[in-house]
Amino acid sequence: MSAPFFPQFSQTTYLAVSLLLGFFFGFFLERAGFSSAKKLTAQFYFKDFSVLKVMFTAIVVAMLGIAYLAAAGRLDMSQVYVPLTFLWPQIAGGLLLGAGFIIGGY
Amino acid sequence: MDSWSIPINPVPLTFEQAEAMAQRQIKKHHVAIMLLHWFNAIVWLLELATGAALISSPHFRIAPVWYIAIVQGFFGSRAHMLWFHIALGITWIVVFTVYGTFGFRTYLAREVLEREIALDWDDLVWLRVRLLRILGRSNEPLPPQGIYNAGQKLFALLVYAMIPIIMLTGLVMAFHLVSTSLVAWAVVLHFVAVGLVASGLMIHVYMGAVFPEEKPAFFSMITGTVNELYAYRHHFKWWKDVKMQEREWKQEMEGGGGNATPEDRSPAAVEGPELADDVALPRRGLGGVLHQAFRMPEYWPPYVAGVGLGLTLLAAFILMGEGLGASGGFTRYLVAFISWVAPTYVARNPYWNEYAQPGQSPLISFLVFELIGVAVGGFVSGWLAHRLRITVDKGPRVSARGRYALALLGGVLTGYGARLARGCTSGLALSGGAVLAAGAWAFMMAVFAAGFIGAYFVRRYWI
C-alpha cells in the first residue's frame, strides 16, 4: 500500500485526519509568530525575515520528503494534487495578494 | 585551585592552577559504557560497510559498483553478506536490550537522560554561539556546559530517536513481518534513519578523532578519565558538580569539623554570587526544556518552526495527497452559505458549482475541517505560551479604526487575489512550492514583489 492513503479512509477518518493536520498547521504557524501582523509585515521592512525562513524551511523539508518517497516508490505522484499553472492569473493574483498582505497585515 | 573555593561561573586560572589541574584526572566514563561504545562503533562500521553494499537498486545505490563487488567478493555472495548484516544487527539488538534491561537505572533513568541528553537553556545558547563562532560571526564566550556539551547532546538525541526505528525496521525487513507494504515502508524508513545518524556520525568522529581541542574526550573513551583542566574549560557545570561532591565527601571524612564552619557545608557558601540566584535562572533538565519550548512567550526559532511546518506539510501529502491550504476552505464555507440562501444561483455559476456537487455538502472536505484544526492549534499554541490577549495588532502611528479599515481593504485584495490565482500563500505558494508547481513559484515571487514595493507606500501604518 503506497501513499497517499486517503482513498482507504472512511469519511470519519478522513475528517479526523483533516482536523489533526490543521491542528499542527495552526500550532506551528502560531509558534513561528505568524499570528502577529506586525511580525509578518516586518519582513517587508527588512527587519525580521522569519516568514521567509519558516516558509522556505517548510518547503524544503516537505520537498525532500516527497522527492525521496516518490523515488522510493512509496508515494504515488499521480495521486498527488499538483496545482495547475495559469501563469498570468497567478502572477496577477500574487501581486494583488502581496499588496493586500502589506496593507492588511496578513 | 583550592578545592575549598568553587566558583559559580568560570573564572580565569593562574598558570600554577592550570598546571596543577592539568595533572589531576577526573573519572568520566564507567568501563561498561566504554565497552558498549566500542562495541557500538564496530557494529556501526560493519553494518554501514555491508549495508551500503546491499543497496543494489540503481536509484539509491550510494556506494560505487567496484565497492559493492569487493565487499560481495569478500563474503562470497550477496546472500552471505545479507546474512552477516542481519546476524550482526540481531546481536546488536540483543546486546542493547541486555544493557537497557539490566542497566536501566544507570543508563535510561529520567535523571540520567536529563543530565546527559536533555538540552537546557545554556545548551540552546551554546548551539547558537558555537555556530556563529564557526562562521566567524561572533566572539561571545560559550555558556558553561554539563558532562556533555550541547552538540554531543543533540547527536545523542538523534541517536536515541533513530536507534529504535533502525532496529524495528531492520527486523521487519529481515523477517518480512506483517505485509509486503509494511516491508516496503520499513526499507525507506531504515534508510532515512541510518542516513540521519550517519550524517551526525561524521561530525562525531571528526570531533573525537581529528579536532585537536576535543582530544581528551577521545582518550576518555579509552582511559575513562579526563584531566581537570579540560573538564573546567569544556564542561564547567560538570566540573563544579564533581568538586561540590568531593568537598562534601571530604567534610564528612573530617567529621564535619576541620577548617569548615557549618555554613560552609551548604552549597550557598561557595565563592562568588549566592547560589540562590540559581532560582531565577531558567529551569534545568527535560522539564526545563519543555517549559522553555512550550510555556515561554518567545516564538520558536524560525528554522525549528519551519521543520515542524514542513513535516506537517509532508504528512498532508502522504495522508491526503494534497498540501495544506486556507482560501479553498473559506470558499467552501461561502459556497455552503450561498447554496443555502440561493441554491439555483450556485447551480448556474460554474465557479461555485464545482464545490457544490449534488448530494454532497461542500463542507465535507479536507480544507474545511483543516481550518477548524488551524484555529484550535493556533489557540492552543498561544494559550500554552501565554500569548492570548484581545488587542489591535498595529503600527505605532495608526489608530485602531484606521487599522480596521486597512485590514478590510487588504482582506478584499488578498481574497480576490487568492481566488484569481487558485490559491493563497498556504495552498498555492507553500503546498504548490513543495511539489514544484511552476505557477506556485511565479505566484510566490509576485507576492513578495508586491509586498516589498507596497511596503514603501504604507510604511507609516507599520513602522
Coordinates of C-alpha atoms in Angstrom, one line a residue:
Chain A
M1 CA 0.0 0.0 0.0
S2 CA 1.6 3.2 -1.1
A3 CA 0.8 6.8 -0.2
P4 CA -1.3 8.9 -0.4
F5 CA -3.6 7.0 2.0
F6 CA -6.8 9.0 1.6
P7 CA -8.6 6.5 -0.8
Q8 CA -8.6 4.0 2.1
F9 CA -10.0 6.4 4.7
S10 CA -13.6 6.2 5.8
Q11 CA -15.4 9.6 5.9
T12 CA -14.9 9.9 9.7
T13 CA -11.2 9.1 9.4
Y14 CA -10.8 11.5 6.6
L15 CA -12.3 14.4 8.5
A16 CA -10.4 13.5 11.7
V17 CA -7.1 13.4 9.8
S18 CA -8.0 16.8 8.3
L19 CA -8.7 18.2 11.8
L20 CA -5.4 16.8 13.1
L21 CA -3.3 18.1 10.2
G22 CA -5.0 21.5 10.7
F23 CA -4.2 21.4 14.4
F24 CA -0.5 21.0 13.7
F25 CA -0.6 23.6 10.9
G26 CA -2.1 26.2 13.2
F27 CA 0.2 25.2 16.1
F28 CA 3.4 25.6 14.1
L29 CA 2.2 28.8 12.4
E30 CA 1.5 30.3 15.8
R31 CA 4.8 29.0 17.2
A32 CA 6.6 30.8 14.4
G33 CA 4.9 34.0 15.2
F34 CA 2.6 34.2 12.2
S35 CA -0.4 35.2 14.2
S36 CA 1.1 38.7 14.5
A37 CA 0.6 41.1 11.6
K38 CA 3.4 43.2 12.8
K39 CA 5.8 40.3 12.7
L40 CA 4.6 39.2 9.3
T41 CA 4.9 42.7 7.7
A42 CA 8.3 43.3 9.4
Q43 CA 10.0 41.3 6.6
F44 CA 8.9 43.9 4.0
Y45 CA 10.8 46.5 6.0
F46 CA 13.9 44.2 6.2
K47 CA 13.5 43.8 10.0
D48 CA 12.6 40.2 10.6
F49 CA 12.9 37.5 8.0
S50 CA 11.1 34.8 10.0
V51 CA 8.4 34.5 7.3
L52 CA 10.9 33.7 4.5
K53 CA 12.9 31.4 6.8
V54 CA 9.9 29.4 8.0
M55 CA 8.3 29.2 4.6
F56 CA 11.4 28.0 2.8
T57 CA 12.5 25.6 5.5
A58 CA 9.0 24.1 5.4
I59 CA 9.0 23.9 1.6
V60 CA 12.5 22.3 1.5
V61 CA 11.6 19.7 4.2
A62 CA 8.4 18.7 2.5
M63 CA 10.0 18.7 -0.9
L64 CA 12.9 16.4 0.2
G65 CA 10.4 14.0 1.8
I66 CA 8.2 13.9 -1.2
A67 CA 11.1 13.5 -3.7
Y68 CA 12.6 10.7 -1.6
L69 CA 9.3 8.8 -1.1
A70 CA 8.3 9.2 -4.7
A71 CA 11.7 8.0 -5.9
A72 CA 11.4 5.0 -3.5
G73 CA 8.1 4.2 -5.0
R74 CA 6.2 4.8 -1.7
L75 CA 4.3 7.9 -2.9
D76 CA 2.2 7.6 -6.0
M77 CA 2.7 11.1 -7.6
S78 CA -0.2 10.5 -10.0
Q79 CA -2.5 10.6 -6.9
V80 CA -0.9 13.8 -5.5
Y81 CA -2.5 17.1 -6.4
V82 CA -0.1 19.5 -8.1
P83 CA -1.6 23.0 -8.5
L84 CA -2.1 23.7 -12.2
T85 CA -0.2 26.6 -13.7
F86 CA -2.1 29.6 -15.1
L87 CA 0.9 31.9 -15.3
W88 CA -0.7 35.4 -15.8
P89 CA -3.7 34.9 -13.5
Q90 CA -1.3 33.6 -10.9
I91 CA 1.1 36.5 -11.3
A92 CA -1.8 39.0 -11.1
G93 CA -3.3 37.2 -8.1
G94 CA 0.1 37.1 -6.4
L95 CA 0.5 40.9 -7.0
L96 CA -3.0 41.6 -5.6
L97 CA -2.4 39.2 -2.6
G98 CA 1.0 40.8 -1.9
A99 CA -0.5 44.3 -1.9
G100 CA -3.3 43.1 0.3
F101 CA -0.8 41.4 2.6
I102 CA 1.2 44.6 3.2
I103 CA -2.0 46.7 3.5
G104 CA -4.0 44.4 5.7
G105 CA -1.2 42.7 7.5
Y106 CA -1.9 39.0 6.9
Chain B
M1 CA 42.9 25.9 42.6
D2 CA 42.0 25.4 46.2
S3 CA 39.2 22.8 46.4
W4 CA 37.5 24.9 49.1
S5 CA 36.5 27.7 46.8
I6 CA 34.4 26.6 43.9
P7 CA 33.4 29.5 41.6
I8 CA 29.8 29.6 40.3
N9 CA 30.9 30.8 36.9
P10 CA 34.2 30.0 35.1
V11 CA 37.0 32.4 36.3
P12 CA 40.4 32.9 34.6
L13 CA 43.0 30.5 36.1
T14 CA 46.6 31.3 37.1
F15 CA 49.3 29.4 35.4
E16 CA 50.0 27.4 38.5
Q17 CA 46.4 26.5 39.0
A18 CA 46.1 25.4 35.3
E19 CA 49.3 23.4 35.6
A20 CA 48.0 21.6 38.7
M21 CA 44.6 21.0 37.2
A22 CA 46.2 19.5 34.0
Q23 CA 47.9 16.9 36.2
R24 CA 44.7 15.7 38.0
Q25 CA 42.4 13.3 36.4
I26 CA 38.6 13.0 36.9
K27 CA 36.7 9.9 36.2
K28 CA 34.2 10.4 33.3
H29 CA 33.1 7.1 32.0
H30 CA 32.4 3.7 33.5
V31 CA 34.1 0.8 31.9
A32 CA 30.8 -0.7 30.9
I33 CA 30.0 2.4 28.9
M34 CA 33.4 2.3 27.2
L35 CA 32.9 -1.3 26.2
L36 CA 29.4 -0.5 24.8
H37 CA 30.8 2.5 23.0
W38 CA 33.5 0.5 21.1
F39 CA 31.2 -2.4 20.5
N40 CA 28.7 0.0 19.0
A41 CA 31.4 1.7 17.0
I42 CA 32.4 -1.7 15.5
V43 CA 28.8 -2.7 14.7
W44 CA 28.2 0.6 13.0
L45 CA 31.3 0.4 10.9
L46 CA 30.5 -3.2 9.8
E47 CA 26.8 -2.5 9.3
L48 CA 27.4 0.6 7.3
A49 CA 30.0 -1.2 5.2
T50 CA 27.7 -4.1 4.4
G51 CA 24.5 -2.0 4.3
A52 CA 26.0 0.3 1.6
A53 CA 26.9 -2.7 -0.5
L54 CA 23.5 -4.2 -0.1
I55 CA 21.7 -1.3 -1.7
S56 CA 21.7 -2.5 -5.3
S57 CA 18.8 -0.5 -6.7
P58 CA 20.4 2.0 -9.2
H59 CA 18.1 4.7 -7.8
F60 CA 19.5 4.5 -4.3
R61 CA 22.9 3.0 -4.7
I62 CA 25.3 5.1 -2.6
A63 CA 28.5 3.0 -3.0
P64 CA 30.3 2.7 -6.3
V65 CA 29.9 -0.6 -8.2
W66 CA 33.5 -1.6 -7.6
Y67 CA 33.0 -1.2 -3.8
I68 CA 29.9 -3.5 -3.9
A69 CA 31.9 -6.0 -5.9
I70 CA 34.8 -6.0 -3.4
V71 CA 32.5 -6.4 -0.3
Q72 CA 30.4 -9.0 -2.1
G73 CA 33.6 -10.9 -3.1
F74 CA 34.8 -10.8 0.5
F75 CA 31.7 -12.6 1.7
G76 CA 31.5 -14.9 -1.3
S77 CA 28.0 -13.9 -2.3
R78 CA 25.3 -11.4 -1.7
A79 CA 23.3 -13.9 0.3
H80 CA 26.2 -14.4 2.7
M81 CA 26.6 -10.7 3.1
L82 CA 22.9 -10.2 3.8
W83 CA 23.1 -13.0 6.3
F84 CA 26.1 -11.3 8.0
H85 CA 24.3 -7.9 8.1
I86 CA 21.2 -9.4 9.7
A87 CA 23.1 -11.6 12.2
L88 CA 25.2 -8.7 13.4
G89 CA 22.2 -6.5 13.6
I90 CA 20.4 -9.0 15.8
T91 CA 23.5 -9.3 18.0
W92 CA 23.4 -5.6 18.3
I93 CA 19.8 -5.6 19.3
V94 CA 20.4 -8.3 21.9
V95 CA 23.3 -6.5 23.5
F96 CA 21.4 -3.2 23.7
T97 CA 18.4 -5.0 25.1
V98 CA 20.5 -6.6 27.8
Y99 CA 22.2 -3.3 28.7
G100 CA 18.9 -1.5 28.7
T101 CA 17.2 -4.0 30.9
F102 CA 19.9 -4.6 33.5
G103 CA 21.3 -1.1 33.4
F104 CA 18.0 0.7 33.1
R105 CA 18.7 2.8 36.2
T106 CA 22.2 3.5 35.1
Y107 CA 21.6 4.5 31.5
L108 CA 17.9 5.2 30.9
A109 CA 16.5 6.6 34.1
R110 CA 14.9 10.0 33.9
E111 CA 17.7 11.8 35.8
V112 CA 20.4 10.2 33.6
L113 CA 18.6 11.3 30.4
E114 CA 18.0 14.8 31.8
R115 CA 21.7 15.1 32.6
E116 CA 23.1 13.5 29.5
I117 CA 20.8 14.3 26.6
A118 CA 18.2 16.9 27.5
L119 CA 19.1 20.3 26.3
D120 CA 18.8 23.2 28.8
W121 CA 18.7 26.9 28.1
D122 CA 22.5 27.2 28.3
D123 CA 22.8 24.5 25.7
L124 CA 20.5 26.3 23.2
V125 CA 22.6 29.4 23.7
W126 CA 25.7 27.3 23.3
L127 CA 24.5 25.9 19.9
R128 CA 23.8 29.4 18.6
V129 CA 27.1 30.9 19.8
R130 CA 29.1 27.8 18.6
L131 CA 27.6 28.1 15.2
L132 CA 28.2 31.8 14.9
R133 CA 31.8 31.3 16.1
I134 CA 32.4 28.6 13.5
L135 CA 31.1 31.1 10.9
G136 CA 33.4 33.8 12.4
R137 CA 30.4 36.0 13.2
S138 CA 30.7 36.2 16.9
N139 CA 33.3 36.3 19.8
E140 CA 30.8 35.7 22.6
P141 CA 32.0 33.3 25.2
L142 CA 30.3 29.9 25.2
P143 CA 28.0 29.3 28.1
P144 CA 29.2 26.6 30.6
Q145 CA 28.3 23.0 29.8
G146 CA 27.4 19.9 31.7
I147 CA 29.0 16.5 31.4
Y148 CA 28.1 16.5 27.7
N149 CA 28.1 19.7 25.5
A150 CA 25.0 20.7 23.5
G151 CA 26.4 19.3 20.3
Q152 CA 27.0 15.9 21.9
K153 CA 23.5 16.0 23.4
L154 CA 21.9 16.9 20.1
F155 CA 23.7 13.9 18.5
A156 CA 22.6 11.7 21.4
L157 CA 19.0 12.8 21.0
L158 CA 19.2 11.9 17.3
V159 CA 20.7 8.5 18.0
Y160 CA 18.2 7.8 20.8
A161 CA 15.3 8.6 18.5
M162 CA 16.7 6.7 15.5
I163 CA 18.1 3.5 17.0
P164 CA 14.6 2.0 17.9
I165 CA 13.5 2.9 14.3
I166 CA 16.5 1.2 12.8
M167 CA 16.1 -1.9 15.0
L168 CA 12.4 -2.3 14.3
T169 CA 12.5 -1.6 10.6
G170 CA 15.5 -3.9 10.4
L171 CA 13.6 -6.7 12.0
V172 CA 10.6 -6.1 9.7
M173 CA 12.8 -6.3 6.6
A174 CA 14.8 -9.3 7.8
F175 CA 11.8 -11.4 8.6
H176 CA 9.3 -9.9 6.2
L177 CA 6.9 -9.2 9.1
V178 CA 3.2 -8.4 8.7
S179 CA 2.9 -7.5 5.0
T180 CA 4.8 -6.6 1.9
S181 CA 3.7 -3.0 2.0
L182 CA 5.0 -2.7 5.6
V183 CA 8.3 -4.1 4.5
A184 CA 8.4 -1.6 1.7
W185 CA 7.8 1.3 4.2
A186 CA 10.4 -0.2 6.5
V187 CA 13.0 -0.1 3.8
V188 CA 12.6 3.7 3.2
L189 CA 12.5 4.4 7.0
H190 CA 15.5 2.3 7.7
F191 CA 17.4 4.2 5.0
V192 CA 16.4 7.6 6.3
A193 CA 17.1 6.8 10.0
V194 CA 20.5 5.4 9.2
G195 CA 21.3 8.3 6.9
L196 CA 20.4 10.8 9.7
V197 CA 22.6 9.0 12.2
A198 CA 25.4 8.7 9.7
S199 CA 25.4 12.4 9.0
G200 CA 25.7 13.1 12.7
L201 CA 28.3 10.3 13.0
M202 CA 30.6 12.2 10.6
I203 CA 30.7 15.2 12.9
H204 CA 31.0 12.9 16.0
V205 CA 34.0 11.0 14.5
Y206 CA 35.7 14.2 13.3
M207 CA 35.3 15.9 16.7
G208 CA 36.6 12.8 18.5
A209 CA 39.4 11.7 16.3
V210 CA 40.6 14.8 14.5
F211 CA 39.5 18.1 16.2
P212 CA 42.5 19.0 18.5
E213 CA 40.5 20.7 21.3
E214 CA 38.5 17.6 21.9
K215 CA 41.4 15.1 22.1
P216 CA 40.8 14.5 25.8
A217 CA 37.2 13.4 25.0
F218 CA 38.5 10.8 22.6
F219 CA 41.1 9.4 25.2
S220 CA 38.4 9.4 27.9
M221 CA 36.7 6.7 25.9
I222 CA 39.8 4.6 26.4
T223 CA 41.0 5.5 29.8
G224 CA 37.7 6.6 31.3
T225 CA 39.2 9.8 32.7
V226 CA 39.8 13.4 31.6
N227 CA 42.1 15.9 33.2
E228 CA 40.6 18.6 35.4
L229 CA 41.7 21.5 33.2
Y230 CA 39.8 20.1 30.2
A231 CA 36.8 19.5 32.4
Y232 CA 37.0 23.0 33.8
R233 CA 37.3 24.6 30.4
H234 CA 34.8 22.5 28.4
H235 CA 32.4 21.0 30.9
F236 CA 32.3 23.6 33.7
K237 CA 29.0 22.7 35.2
W238 CA 30.0 19.1 35.4
W239 CA 33.4 20.1 36.9
K240 CA 31.5 22.1 39.5
D241 CA 29.3 19.2 40.4
V242 CA 32.3 16.9 40.8
K243 CA 34.0 19.4 43.0
M244 CA 31.0 20.0 45.2
Q245 CA 30.6 16.3 45.7
E246 CA 34.3 16.0 46.5
R247 CA 34.1 18.7 49.1
E248 CA 31.1 17.2 50.8
W249 CA 32.8 13.9 50.9
K250 CA 35.9 15.5 52.4
Q251 CA 34.0 17.3 55.0
E252 CA 32.2 14.1 56.0
M253 CA 35.6 12.4 56.4
E254 CA 36.7 15.2 58.6
G255 CA 33.7 14.7 60.8
G256 CA 32.1 18.0 59.8
G257 CA 34.9 19.8 61.6
G258 CA 38.2 20.9 60.2
N259 CA 38.5 24.4 58.8
A260 CA 35.0 24.5 57.5
T261 CA 32.3 26.2 59.6
P262 CA 28.9 24.5 59.4
E263 CA 27.6 27.1 56.9
D264 CA 30.4 26.2 54.6
R265 CA 28.8 22.8 54.0
S266 CA 25.7 24.2 52.4
P267 CA 26.0 24.9 48.6
A268 CA 25.2 28.6 49.3
A269 CA 28.6 29.0 50.8
V270 CA 30.5 28.7 47.6
E271 CA 32.5 31.7 46.4
G272 CA 31.0 34.3 44.2
P273 CA 27.4 35.4 43.9
E274 CA 24.9 33.5 46.1
L275 CA 23.8 30.2 44.6
A276 CA 20.2 31.3 45.5
D277 CA 20.5 33.1 42.1
D278 CA 20.0 29.7 40.5
V279 CA 16.3 30.0 41.3
A280 CA 16.0 32.9 38.8
L281 CA 17.8 31.0 36.1
P282 CA 15.7 29.0 33.6
R283 CA 14.8 25.6 34.9
R284 CA 17.2 22.8 34.1
G285 CA 16.7 19.3 32.7
L286 CA 14.0 17.9 30.5
G287 CA 11.2 19.7 32.3
G288 CA 13.1 23.0 31.8
V289 CA 13.4 22.5 28.1
L290 CA 9.8 21.6 27.6
H291 CA 8.8 24.5 29.8
Q292 CA 11.1 26.8 27.7
A293 CA 9.8 25.4 24.4
F294 CA 6.0 25.4 25.1
R295 CA 5.3 27.8 28.0
M296 CA 7.6 30.7 27.5
P297 CA 6.3 33.7 25.5
E298 CA 9.1 33.8 22.9
Y299 CA 8.4 32.5 19.4
W300 CA 10.3 29.4 18.3
P301 CA 13.5 29.9 16.2
P302 CA 12.2 30.1 12.5
Y303 CA 14.1 27.1 11.4
V304 CA 12.7 24.9 14.2
A305 CA 9.1 26.1 13.5
G306 CA 9.9 25.6 9.7
V307 CA 10.9 22.0 10.2
G308 CA 7.7 21.4 12.2
L309 CA 5.6 23.0 9.5
G310 CA 7.4 21.1 6.7
L311 CA 6.8 17.8 8.4
T312 CA 3.1 18.7 8.8
L313 CA 3.0 19.6 5.1
L314 CA 4.7 16.3 4.2
A315 CA 2.2 14.4 6.3
A316 CA -0.6 16.2 4.5
F317 CA 0.8 15.0 1.1
I318 CA 1.3 11.4 2.4
L319 CA -2.1 11.1 4.0
M320 CA -4.4 13.3 1.9
G321 CA -2.5 13.6 -1.4
E322 CA -2.6 17.3 -1.3
G323 CA -0.9 20.1 0.7
L324 CA -2.2 22.4 3.3
G325 CA -4.4 25.4 2.4
A326 CA -6.7 28.1 3.6
S327 CA -8.5 30.1 0.9
G328 CA -10.1 27.0 -0.6
G329 CA -11.6 26.2 2.7
F330 CA -13.1 29.6 3.1
T331 CA -14.5 29.4 -0.4
R332 CA -16.3 26.2 0.6
Y333 CA -17.8 27.9 3.7
L334 CA -19.1 30.6 1.4
V335 CA -20.5 28.2 -1.2
A336 CA -22.3 26.3 1.6
F337 CA -23.8 29.6 2.8
I338 CA -24.9 30.8 -0.7
S339 CA -26.3 27.4 -1.7
W340 CA -28.4 27.6 1.5
V341 CA -29.7 31.0 0.5
A342 CA -29.8 30.8 -3.3
P343 CA -29.2 27.2 -4.5
T344 CA -30.2 27.8 -8.1
Y345 CA -27.7 30.6 -8.4
V346 CA -24.9 28.4 -7.2
A347 CA -26.0 25.6 -9.6
R348 CA -25.8 28.1 -12.5
N349 CA -22.4 29.5 -11.5
P350 CA -19.6 27.3 -12.9
Y351 CA -17.1 28.5 -10.4
W352 CA -19.3 27.7 -7.4
N353 CA -21.0 24.6 -8.5
E354 CA -17.6 22.9 -8.8
Y355 CA -17.6 22.9 -5.0
A356 CA -21.3 22.0 -4.6
Q357 CA -21.7 18.6 -6.0
P358 CA -25.3 17.3 -5.7
G359 CA -25.8 15.0 -2.7
Q360 CA -22.5 16.1 -1.1
S361 CA -22.2 19.1 1.2
P362 CA -19.4 21.4 0.3
L363 CA -18.4 21.3 3.9
I364 CA -17.4 17.6 3.9
S365 CA -13.9 18.3 2.8
F366 CA -10.3 18.3 3.9
L367 CA -9.7 22.1 3.9
V368 CA -13.0 22.9 5.8
F369 CA -12.0 20.7 8.7
E370 CA -8.4 21.6 8.5
L371 CA -9.3 25.2 9.1
I372 CA -11.1 24.3 12.3
G373 CA -8.0 22.5 13.3
V374 CA -5.9 25.5 12.5
A375 CA -8.0 27.7 14.7
V376 CA -7.7 25.2 17.6
G377 CA -4.0 24.5 17.1
G378 CA -3.2 28.2 16.9
F379 CA -5.3 28.9 20.0
V380 CA -3.6 26.0 22.0
S381 CA -0.2 27.2 21.0
G382 CA -0.9 30.8 22.0
W383 CA -2.6 29.7 25.2
L384 CA 0.4 27.5 26.2
A385 CA 2.8 30.4 25.6
H386 CA 0.7 33.0 27.5
R387 CA 0.2 34.9 24.3
L388 CA -3.6 35.1 24.4
R389 CA -4.9 38.6 24.6
I390 CA -7.5 40.8 22.9
T391 CA -5.6 43.6 21.2
V392 CA -5.4 45.5 17.9
D393 CA -2.1 44.5 16.4
K394 CA -1.0 47.6 14.6
G395 CA 1.9 50.0 14.0
P396 CA 2.5 52.9 16.4
R397 CA 1.3 55.7 14.2
V398 CA -2.1 54.4 13.1
S399 CA -5.4 54.4 15.0
A400 CA -7.4 51.2 15.8
R401 CA -10.1 52.4 13.4
G402 CA -7.6 53.1 10.7
R403 CA -6.1 49.6 11.2
Y404 CA -9.6 48.1 10.8
A405 CA -10.2 49.9 7.6
L406 CA -6.8 48.9 6.2
A407 CA -7.4 45.3 7.3
L408 CA -10.7 45.3 5.4
L409 CA -9.1 46.7 2.3
G410 CA -6.2 44.3 2.5
G411 CA -8.5 41.4 3.1
V412 CA -10.5 42.3 -0.1
L413 CA -7.4 42.4 -2.2
T414 CA -6.0 39.2 -0.6
G415 CA -9.2 37.3 -1.0
Y416 CA -9.7 38.4 -4.7
G417 CA -6.0 37.7 -5.5
A418 CA -6.1 34.3 -3.8
R419 CA -9.1 33.1 -5.8
L420 CA -7.8 34.6 -9.0
A421 CA -4.6 32.6 -8.6
R422 CA -6.5 29.5 -7.4
G423 CA -4.7 29.5 -4.1
C424 CA -3.2 31.6 -1.3
T425 CA 0.1 31.7 0.5
S426 CA -0.6 28.3 2.1
G427 CA -2.5 26.4 -0.6
L428 CA -0.5 27.7 -3.6
A429 CA 2.8 29.1 -2.5
L430 CA 3.6 26.7 0.3
S431 CA 2.0 23.5 -0.9
G432 CA 2.5 24.1 -4.6
G433 CA 6.0 25.3 -3.9
A434 CA 6.8 21.9 -2.3
V435 CA 5.7 19.9 -5.4
L436 CA 7.5 22.4 -7.7
A437 CA 4.4 23.7 -9.4
A438 CA 5.7 26.4 -11.8
G439 CA 2.6 28.6 -11.2
A440 CA 3.2 28.4 -7.4
W441 CA 6.7 29.9 -7.7
A442 CA 5.6 32.6 -10.1
F443 CA 2.8 33.4 -7.6
M444 CA 5.2 33.5 -4.6
M445 CA 7.6 35.9 -6.4
A446 CA 4.7 38.1 -7.3
V447 CA 3.5 38.2 -3.7
F448 CA 6.9 39.2 -2.4
A449 CA 7.5 41.7 -5.2
A450 CA 4.2 43.4 -4.4
G451 CA 4.8 43.2 -0.7
F452 CA 8.2 44.8 -0.9
I453 CA 7.1 47.5 -3.3
G454 CA 3.9 48.2 -1.5
A455 CA 5.6 48.4 1.9
Y456 CA 7.1 51.7 0.9
F457 CA 3.7 53.3 0.4
V458 CA 2.2 52.1 3.6
R459 CA 5.2 52.4 5.8
R460 CA 3.6 55.0 8.1
Y461 CA 1.0 52.4 9.0
W462 CA 3.5 49.8 10.2
I463 CA 6.7 51.5 11.4

